[in-house]
mmCIF file of C-alpha atoms in Angstrom:
data_model
loop_
_atom_site.group_PDB
_atom_site.id
_atom_site.type_symbol
_atom_site.label_atom_id
_atom_site.label_comp_id
_atom_site.label_asym_id
_atom_site.label_seq_id
_atom_site.Cartn_x
_atom_site.Cartn_y
_atom_site.Cartn_z
ATOM 1 C CA MET A 1 15.336 11.022 -0.542
ATOM 2 C CA LEU A 2 11.967 10.699 0.702
ATOM 3 C CA LYS A 3 10.384 14.275 0.755
ATOM 4 C CA SER A 4 6.525 12.963 1.919
ATOM 5 C CA PHE A 5 3.914 10.693 1.689
ATOM 6 C CA GLN A 6 -0.038 10.946 0.909
ATOM 7 C CA ILE A 7 -2.865 8.671 2.009
ATOM 8 C CA LEU A 8 -4.861 8.920 -0.559
ATOM 9 C CA GLY A 9 -7.977 5.396 0.433
ATOM 10 C CA TYR A 10 -8.028 4.319 3.545
ATOM 11 C CA SER A 11 -11.249 1.782 3.292
ATOM 12 C CA GLY A 12 -11.391 -1.734 4.436
ATOM 13 C CA GLY A 13 -12.526 -3.783 1.499
ATOM 14 C CA VAL A 14 -15.091 -1.967 0.600
ATOM 15 C CA PRO A 15 -14.756 2.636 -0.419
ATOM 16 C CA THR A 16 -17.375 4.445 1.251
ATOM 17 C CA GLN A 17 -19.087 7.844 -0.249
ATOM 18 C CA LYS A 18 -16.129 9.585 2.387
ATOM 19 C CA ARG A 19 -13.335 6.964 2.230
ATOM 20 C CA GLY A 20 -11.533 5.319 -0.553
ATOM 21 C CA VAL A 21 -9.991 1.622 -0.805
ATOM 22 C CA THR A 22 -6.278 1.383 -0.315
ATOM 23 C CA CYS A 23 -3.878 3.745 -2.142
ATOM 24 C CA VAL A 24 -0.223 5.666 -0.656
ATOM 25 C CA MET A 25 2.183 7.815 -2.564
ATOM 26 C CA VAL A 26 5.594 7.926 -1.942
ATOM 27 C CA ILE A 27 7.514 11.105 -3.122
ATOM 28 C CA ASP A 28 11.491 10.443 -3.559
ATOM 29 C CA THR A 29 12.874 14.152 -4.924
ATOM 30 C CA SER A 30 13.625 12.052 -8.330
ATOM 31 C CA PHE A 31 10.372 10.026 -8.512
ATOM 32 C CA ASP A 32 6.497 8.578 -7.780
ATOM 33 C CA ILE A 33 6.211 5.618 -6.247
ATOM 34 C CA MET A 34 2.473 4.494 -5.224
ATOM 35 C CA ILE A 35 1.732 1.906 -2.928
ATOM 36 C CA ASP A 36 -1.733 -0.196 -3.876
ATOM 37 C CA CYS A 37 -4.372 0.899 -5.988
ATOM 38 C CA GLY A 38 -7.686 0.017 -4.871
ATOM 39 C CA GLU A 39 -10.732 1.071 -6.836
ATOM 40 C CA GLY A 40 -11.195 5.200 -8.119
ATOM 41 C CA SER A 41 -7.335 5.806 -7.286
ATOM 42 C CA TYR A 42 -6.748 7.250 -10.574
ATOM 43 C CA LEU A 43 -9.148 10.196 -9.416
ATOM 44 C CA ARG A 44 -7.719 10.962 -6.069
ATOM 45 C CA TRP A 45 -4.407 9.927 -7.453
ATOM 46 C CA GLN A 46 -5.392 12.967 -10.497
ATOM 47 C CA LYS A 47 -6.975 15.488 -7.939
ATOM 48 C CA ALA A 48 -4.284 15.249 -5.537
ATOM 49 C CA GLY A 49 -2.405 17.111 -8.372
ATOM 50 C CA TYR A 50 0.075 14.649 -9.439
ATOM 51 C CA LYS A 51 2.088 14.045 -12.311
ATOM 52 C CA TRP A 52 1.913 10.575 -15.019
ATOM 53 C CA LYS A 53 6.007 11.298 -15.677
ATOM 54 C CA ASP A 54 7.184 11.472 -12.097
ATOM 55 C CA LEU A 55 5.200 7.967 -11.774
ATOM 56 C CA LYS A 56 8.028 5.255 -11.674
ATOM 57 C CA TYR A 57 6.802 2.720 -9.638
ATOM 58 C CA ILE A 58 3.440 0.969 -8.410
ATOM 59 C CA LEU A 59 3.975 -1.650 -5.546
ATOM 60 C CA ILE A 60 0.865 -4.523 -4.545
ATOM 61 C CA THR A 61 1.122 -5.351 -1.311
ATOM 62 C CA HIS A 62 -1.381 -8.586 -2.105
ATOM 63 C CA MET A 63 -4.235 -9.240 -5.304
ATOM 64 C CA HIS A 64 -7.745 -8.916 -3.207
ATOM 65 C CA PRO A 65 -9.445 -6.419 -4.863
ATOM 66 C CA ASP A 66 -10.091 -3.774 -2.627
ATOM 67 C CA HIS A 67 -5.605 -3.130 -3.185
ATOM 68 C CA THR A 68 -6.122 -3.930 -7.130
ATOM 69 C CA GLY A 69 -9.088 -2.551 -8.504
ATOM 70 C CA GLY A 70 -8.006 0.095 -10.203
ATOM 71 C CA LEU A 71 -4.137 -1.030 -11.430
ATOM 72 C CA ILE A 72 -6.178 -2.044 -14.656
ATOM 73 C CA PRO A 73 -8.007 1.327 -15.589
ATOM 74 C CA LEU A 74 -4.456 3.483 -14.257
ATOM 75 C CA ILE A 75 -2.655 1.632 -16.969
ATOM 76 C CA PHE A 76 -5.630 1.704 -19.527
ATOM 77 C CA TYR A 77 -5.820 5.488 -18.697
ATOM 78 C CA ARG A 78 -1.765 5.561 -19.128
ATOM 79 C CA LYS A 79 -1.933 3.524 -22.450
ATOM 80 C CA LEU A 80 -4.822 6.946 -23.541
ATOM 81 C CA TYR A 81 -2.452 9.749 -23.127
ATOM 82 C CA ASN A 82 -0.074 8.081 -24.931
ATOM 83 C CA ILE A 83 2.691 8.169 -21.493
ATOM 84 C CA GLU A 84 6.409 6.963 -22.984
ATOM 85 C CA SER A 85 8.037 7.387 -19.530
ATOM 86 C CA PRO A 86 8.719 3.729 -18.241
ATOM 87 C CA LEU A 87 6.746 2.207 -15.440
ATOM 88 C CA THR A 88 8.190 -0.391 -13.092
ATOM 89 C CA LEU A 89 5.289 -2.814 -11.391
ATOM 90 C CA ILE A 90 6.507 -4.675 -8.148
ATOM 91 C CA GLY A 91 4.190 -7.013 -6.757
ATOM 92 C CA PRO A 92 3.057 -10.177 -5.348
ATOM 93 C CA PRO A 93 4.554 -14.018 -7.982
ATOM 94 C CA ASN A 94 0.626 -14.197 -9.831
ATOM 95 C CA LEU A 95 0.610 -9.962 -10.628
ATOM 96 C CA SER A 96 2.688 -10.188 -13.795
ATOM 97 C CA ASP A 97 -0.207 -13.509 -15.002
ATOM 98 C CA TYR A 98 -3.286 -11.034 -14.017
ATOM 99 C CA LEU A 99 -2.403 -7.732 -15.464
ATOM 100 C CA THR A 100 -1.756 -10.587 -18.935
ATOM 101 C CA SER A 101 -4.993 -11.837 -18.979
ATOM 102 C CA CYS A 102 -6.389 -9.090 -18.031
ATOM 103 C CA PHE A 103 -5.001 -6.910 -21.121
ATOM 104 C CA HIS A 104 -6.154 -9.745 -22.987
ATOM 105 C CA HIS A 105 -10.117 -10.303 -22.036
ATOM 106 C CA LEU A 106 -10.011 -5.970 -23.008
ATOM 107 C CA GLY A 107 -8.261 -6.365 -25.852
ATOM 108 C CA ILE A 108 -5.520 -4.138 -24.561
ATOM 109 C CA ASN A 109 -2.453 -5.106 -27.178
ATOM 110 C CA SER A 110 0.975 -3.312 -26.130
ATOM 111 C CA VAL A 111 1.263 -1.317 -22.624
ATOM 112 C CA GLN A 112 4.491 1.259 -23.037
ATOM 113 C CA ASP A 113 7.366 0.742 -20.790
ATOM 114 C CA LEU A 114 6.106 -1.950 -18.276
ATOM 115 C CA ASP A 115 8.177 -3.796 -16.595
ATOM 116 C CA ILE A 116 6.812 -5.798 -13.963
ATOM 117 C CA ILE A 117 9.104 -7.476 -10.868
ATOM 118 C CA ASN A 118 8.047 -9.989 -8.906
ATOM 119 C CA ILE A 119 8.791 -9.463 -5.124
ATOM 120 C CA GLU A 120 8.837 -12.809 -3.946
ATOM 121 C CA GLU A 121 11.723 -13.407 -6.284
ATOM 122 C CA ASN A 122 13.767 -9.586 -5.635
ATOM 123 C CA MET A 123 12.574 -8.985 -1.474
ATOM 124 C CA GLU A 124 15.709 -6.089 -1.614
ATOM 125 C CA LEU A 125 16.264 -3.805 -4.709
ATOM 126 C CA GLN A 126 17.169 -0.428 -5.092
ATOM 127 C CA LEU A 127 15.483 2.116 -7.045
ATOM 128 C CA GLY A 128 16.887 5.099 -8.629
ATOM 129 C CA GLU A 129 19.768 5.787 -6.542
ATOM 130 C CA ASN A 130 20.102 5.515 -2.952
ATOM 131 C CA PHE A 131 16.385 4.568 -2.331
ATOM 132 C CA ASN A 132 16.024 0.844 -1.153
ATOM 133 C CA LEU A 133 13.233 -1.380 -1.042
ATOM 134 C CA CYS A 134 12.664 -3.783 1.237
ATOM 135 C CA ALA A 135 9.820 -6.447 1.993
ATOM 136 C CA MET A 136 8.788 -8.969 3.088
ATOM 137 C CA GLU A 137 6.080 -11.614 3.925
ATOM 138 C CA MET A 138 2.824 -11.026 6.019
ATOM 139 C CA LYS A 139 -0.098 -12.830 7.027
ATOM 140 C CA HIS A 140 -2.528 -12.680 5.466
ATOM 141 C CA LYS A 141 -5.371 -15.819 4.010
ATOM 142 C CA ILE A 142 -3.119 -14.764 0.402
ATOM 143 C CA PRO A 143 0.008 -14.391 -0.494
ATOM 144 C CA CYS A 144 1.012 -10.393 0.616
ATOM 145 C CA TRP A 145 4.057 -8.472 1.783
ATOM 146 C CA GLY A 146 4.881 -5.536 3.358
ATOM 147 C CA TYR A 147 7.111 -2.594 1.592
ATOM 148 C CA ALA A 148 9.881 -0.691 3.626
ATOM 149 C CA MET A 149 11.719 2.345 1.952
ATOM 150 C CA GLN A 150 14.736 3.610 3.173
ATOM 151 C CA SER A 151 16.247 7.119 1.229
ATOM 152 C CA GLY A 152 18.783 9.232 3.119
ATOM 153 C CA ASN A 153 18.125 8.287 6.559
ATOM 154 C CA LYS A 154 14.627 8.199 5.868
ATOM 155 C CA LYS A 155 12.422 5.149 6.331
ATOM 156 C CA LEU A 156 9.263 4.877 6.272
ATOM 157 C CA VAL A 157 6.889 1.830 6.028
ATOM 158 C CA PHE A 158 3.815 0.028 4.582
ATOM 159 C CA VAL A 159 1.850 -2.756 5.927
ATOM 160 C CA THR A 160 -1.503 -4.299 5.171
ATOM 161 C CA ASP A 161 -3.208 -7.374 5.388
ATOM 162 C CA THR A 162 -1.821 -9.751 8.230
ATOM 163 C CA LEU A 163 -3.008 -10.627 11.660
ATOM 164 C CA ARG A 164 0.346 -9.720 13.975
ATOM 165 C CA ASN A 165 3.695 -11.472 12.921
ATOM 166 C CA THR A 166 7.182 -11.098 13.833
ATOM 167 C CA ASN A 167 8.032 -9.856 10.119
ATOM 168 C CA THR A 168 6.423 -6.386 10.363
ATOM 169 C CA ILE A 169 9.020 -6.136 14.233
ATOM 170 C CA GLU A 170 11.622 -6.183 12.141
ATOM 171 C CA LEU A 171 10.236 -4.654 8.677
ATOM 172 C CA ALA A 172 9.543 -1.650 10.798
ATOM 173 C CA GLN A 173 12.480 -1.190 12.686
ATOM 174 C CA GLU A 174 13.615 2.345 13.513
ATOM 175 C CA ALA A 175 10.914 2.986 10.911
ATOM 176 C CA ASP A 176 10.871 7.157 11.149
ATOM 177 C CA VAL A 177 7.277 6.349 9.263
ATOM 178 C CA LEU A 178 4.917 3.404 9.722
ATOM 179 C CA ILE A 179 1.607 2.855 8.312
ATOM 180 C CA HIS A 180 -0.069 0.077 9.719
ATOM 181 C CA GLU A 181 -3.568 -1.789 9.100
ATOM 182 C CA ALA A 182 -6.140 -1.301 11.842
ATOM 183 C CA THR A 183 -9.436 -2.881 10.557
ATOM 184 C CA PHE A 184 -11.283 -3.839 13.412
ATOM 185 C CA GLN A 185 -11.151 -2.307 17.166
ATOM 186 C CA HIS A 186 -9.715 -4.098 19.195
ATOM 187 C CA ALA A 187 -13.027 -5.340 21.054
ATOM 188 C CA GLN A 188 -12.814 -7.457 17.876
ATOM 189 C CA ARG A 189 -9.927 -9.071 17.508
ATOM 190 C CA ASP A 190 -11.240 -12.293 17.618
ATOM 191 C CA LYS A 191 -13.153 -11.795 14.125
ATOM 192 C CA ALA A 192 -9.427 -9.421 13.049
ATOM 193 C CA LYS A 193 -8.034 -13.151 14.109
ATOM 194 C CA LYS A 194 -10.689 -15.299 11.770
ATOM 195 C CA HIS A 195 -10.221 -12.563 8.588
ATOM 196 C CA PHE A 196 -6.289 -12.259 8.846
ATOM 197 C CA HIS A 197 -6.067 -8.551 10.116
ATOM 198 C CA THR A 198 -4.892 -6.946 12.878
ATOM 199 C CA THR A 199 -6.968 -4.010 15.175
ATOM 200 C CA GLU A 200 -5.896 -0.495 16.492
ATOM 201 C CA ILE A 201 -3.866 -1.884 20.163
ATOM 202 C CA GLN A 202 -2.165 -4.771 18.023
ATOM 203 C CA ALA A 203 -0.636 -2.546 15.318
ATOM 204 C CA MET A 204 0.425 0.035 18.129
ATOM 205 C CA GLU A 205 2.093 -2.735 20.112
ATOM 206 C CA ILE A 206 3.896 -3.583 17.225
ATOM 207 C CA ALA A 207 5.135 0.060 16.225
ATOM 208 C CA ASN A 208 6.033 -0.484 20.312
ATOM 209 C CA SER A 209 8.026 -3.077 19.494
ATOM 210 C CA ALA A 210 9.678 -1.974 16.493
ATOM 211 C CA LYS A 211 10.282 0.834 18.367
ATOM 212 C CA ALA A 212 8.621 3.037 15.109
ATOM 213 C CA LYS A 213 8.451 7.159 15.933
ATOM 214 C CA ARG A 214 5.298 7.867 14.172
ATOM 215 C CA LEU A 215 2.549 5.490 13.874
ATOM 216 C CA ILE A 216 -0.444 6.264 11.085
ATOM 217 C CA LEU A 217 -3.362 3.829 10.828
ATOM 218 C CA THR A 218 -5.076 3.060 7.898
ATOM 219 C CA HIS A 219 -7.751 0.272 6.204
ATOM 220 C CA PHE A 220 -10.238 1.352 8.772
ATOM 221 C CA SER A 221 -13.655 -1.065 8.903
ATOM 222 C CA GLN A 222 -16.658 0.759 7.073
ATOM 223 C CA ARG A 223 -18.767 -0.138 10.455
ATOM 224 C CA LEU A 224 -15.223 1.759 12.319
ATOM 225 C CA THR A 225 -16.805 6.038 12.425
ATOM 226 C CA ASP A 226 -14.053 8.439 12.001
ATOM 227 C CA ILE A 227 -15.533 8.955 15.387
ATOM 228 C CA ASP A 228 -14.897 5.503 16.534
ATOM 229 C CA VAL A 229 -11.064 6.910 15.468
ATOM 230 C CA LYS A 230 -10.577 9.487 16.759
ATOM 231 C CA LYS A 231 -10.592 8.072 20.430
ATOM 232 C CA TRP A 232 -7.108 5.925 19.372
ATOM 233 C CA ILE A 233 -3.802 7.024 21.376
ATOM 234 C CA TRP A 234 -0.507 6.442 21.102
ATOM 235 C CA ARG A 235 2.161 7.847 22.835
ATOM 236 C CA GLY A 236 0.090 10.745 23.833
ATOM 237 C CA LYS A 237 -1.319 11.363 19.478
ATOM 238 C CA PRO A 238 -4.249 10.888 18.069
#
């Protein structure tokens, strides 16, 4: 059953001294799931007290570096620690080739119990007992997927990076929690469209259309200050 989630990184594009790039932990009673693994994710994951034995799945939304820059280091550290528990990576079609190429050029000869699933060919998966994963393609500069996780009567949806689209609304229908990107303020919606991203108002409209119970915004441009973000209100809540 879905227990909790924690956002370890929420900066879009570039990490800052106070904000790491994208990484989210989803905690089930039986295992942990990491969504995206931007630069520095390992240290934030370690500092938060997570354990290798619990990390069973890593979901990758797309291959941009602010979502994958920490993946190879994390797998390498796992090898150094001789972690033998199985780990499944789920993501874009080219994820497998990317990992194979990196391992080759870095001289990593073997990776223990590593399984890779192409999400384009497996849009619906069961992860363990009574935990369902559903993915839908987003609209970004490169292939990108949003993920819905459902266990028991709880549903959590994670979406970044994308233009506003109907797939997001369908994926997030009646979600208990929708975590959605808001890279730009709505005053910069033309810039958001140019770069295939979403504004805070657009994310709120998606949450309303999907009848989501709770909206969490993430993936903020480094130009957005904490003061800017704290002004945003959805259904009377910051």
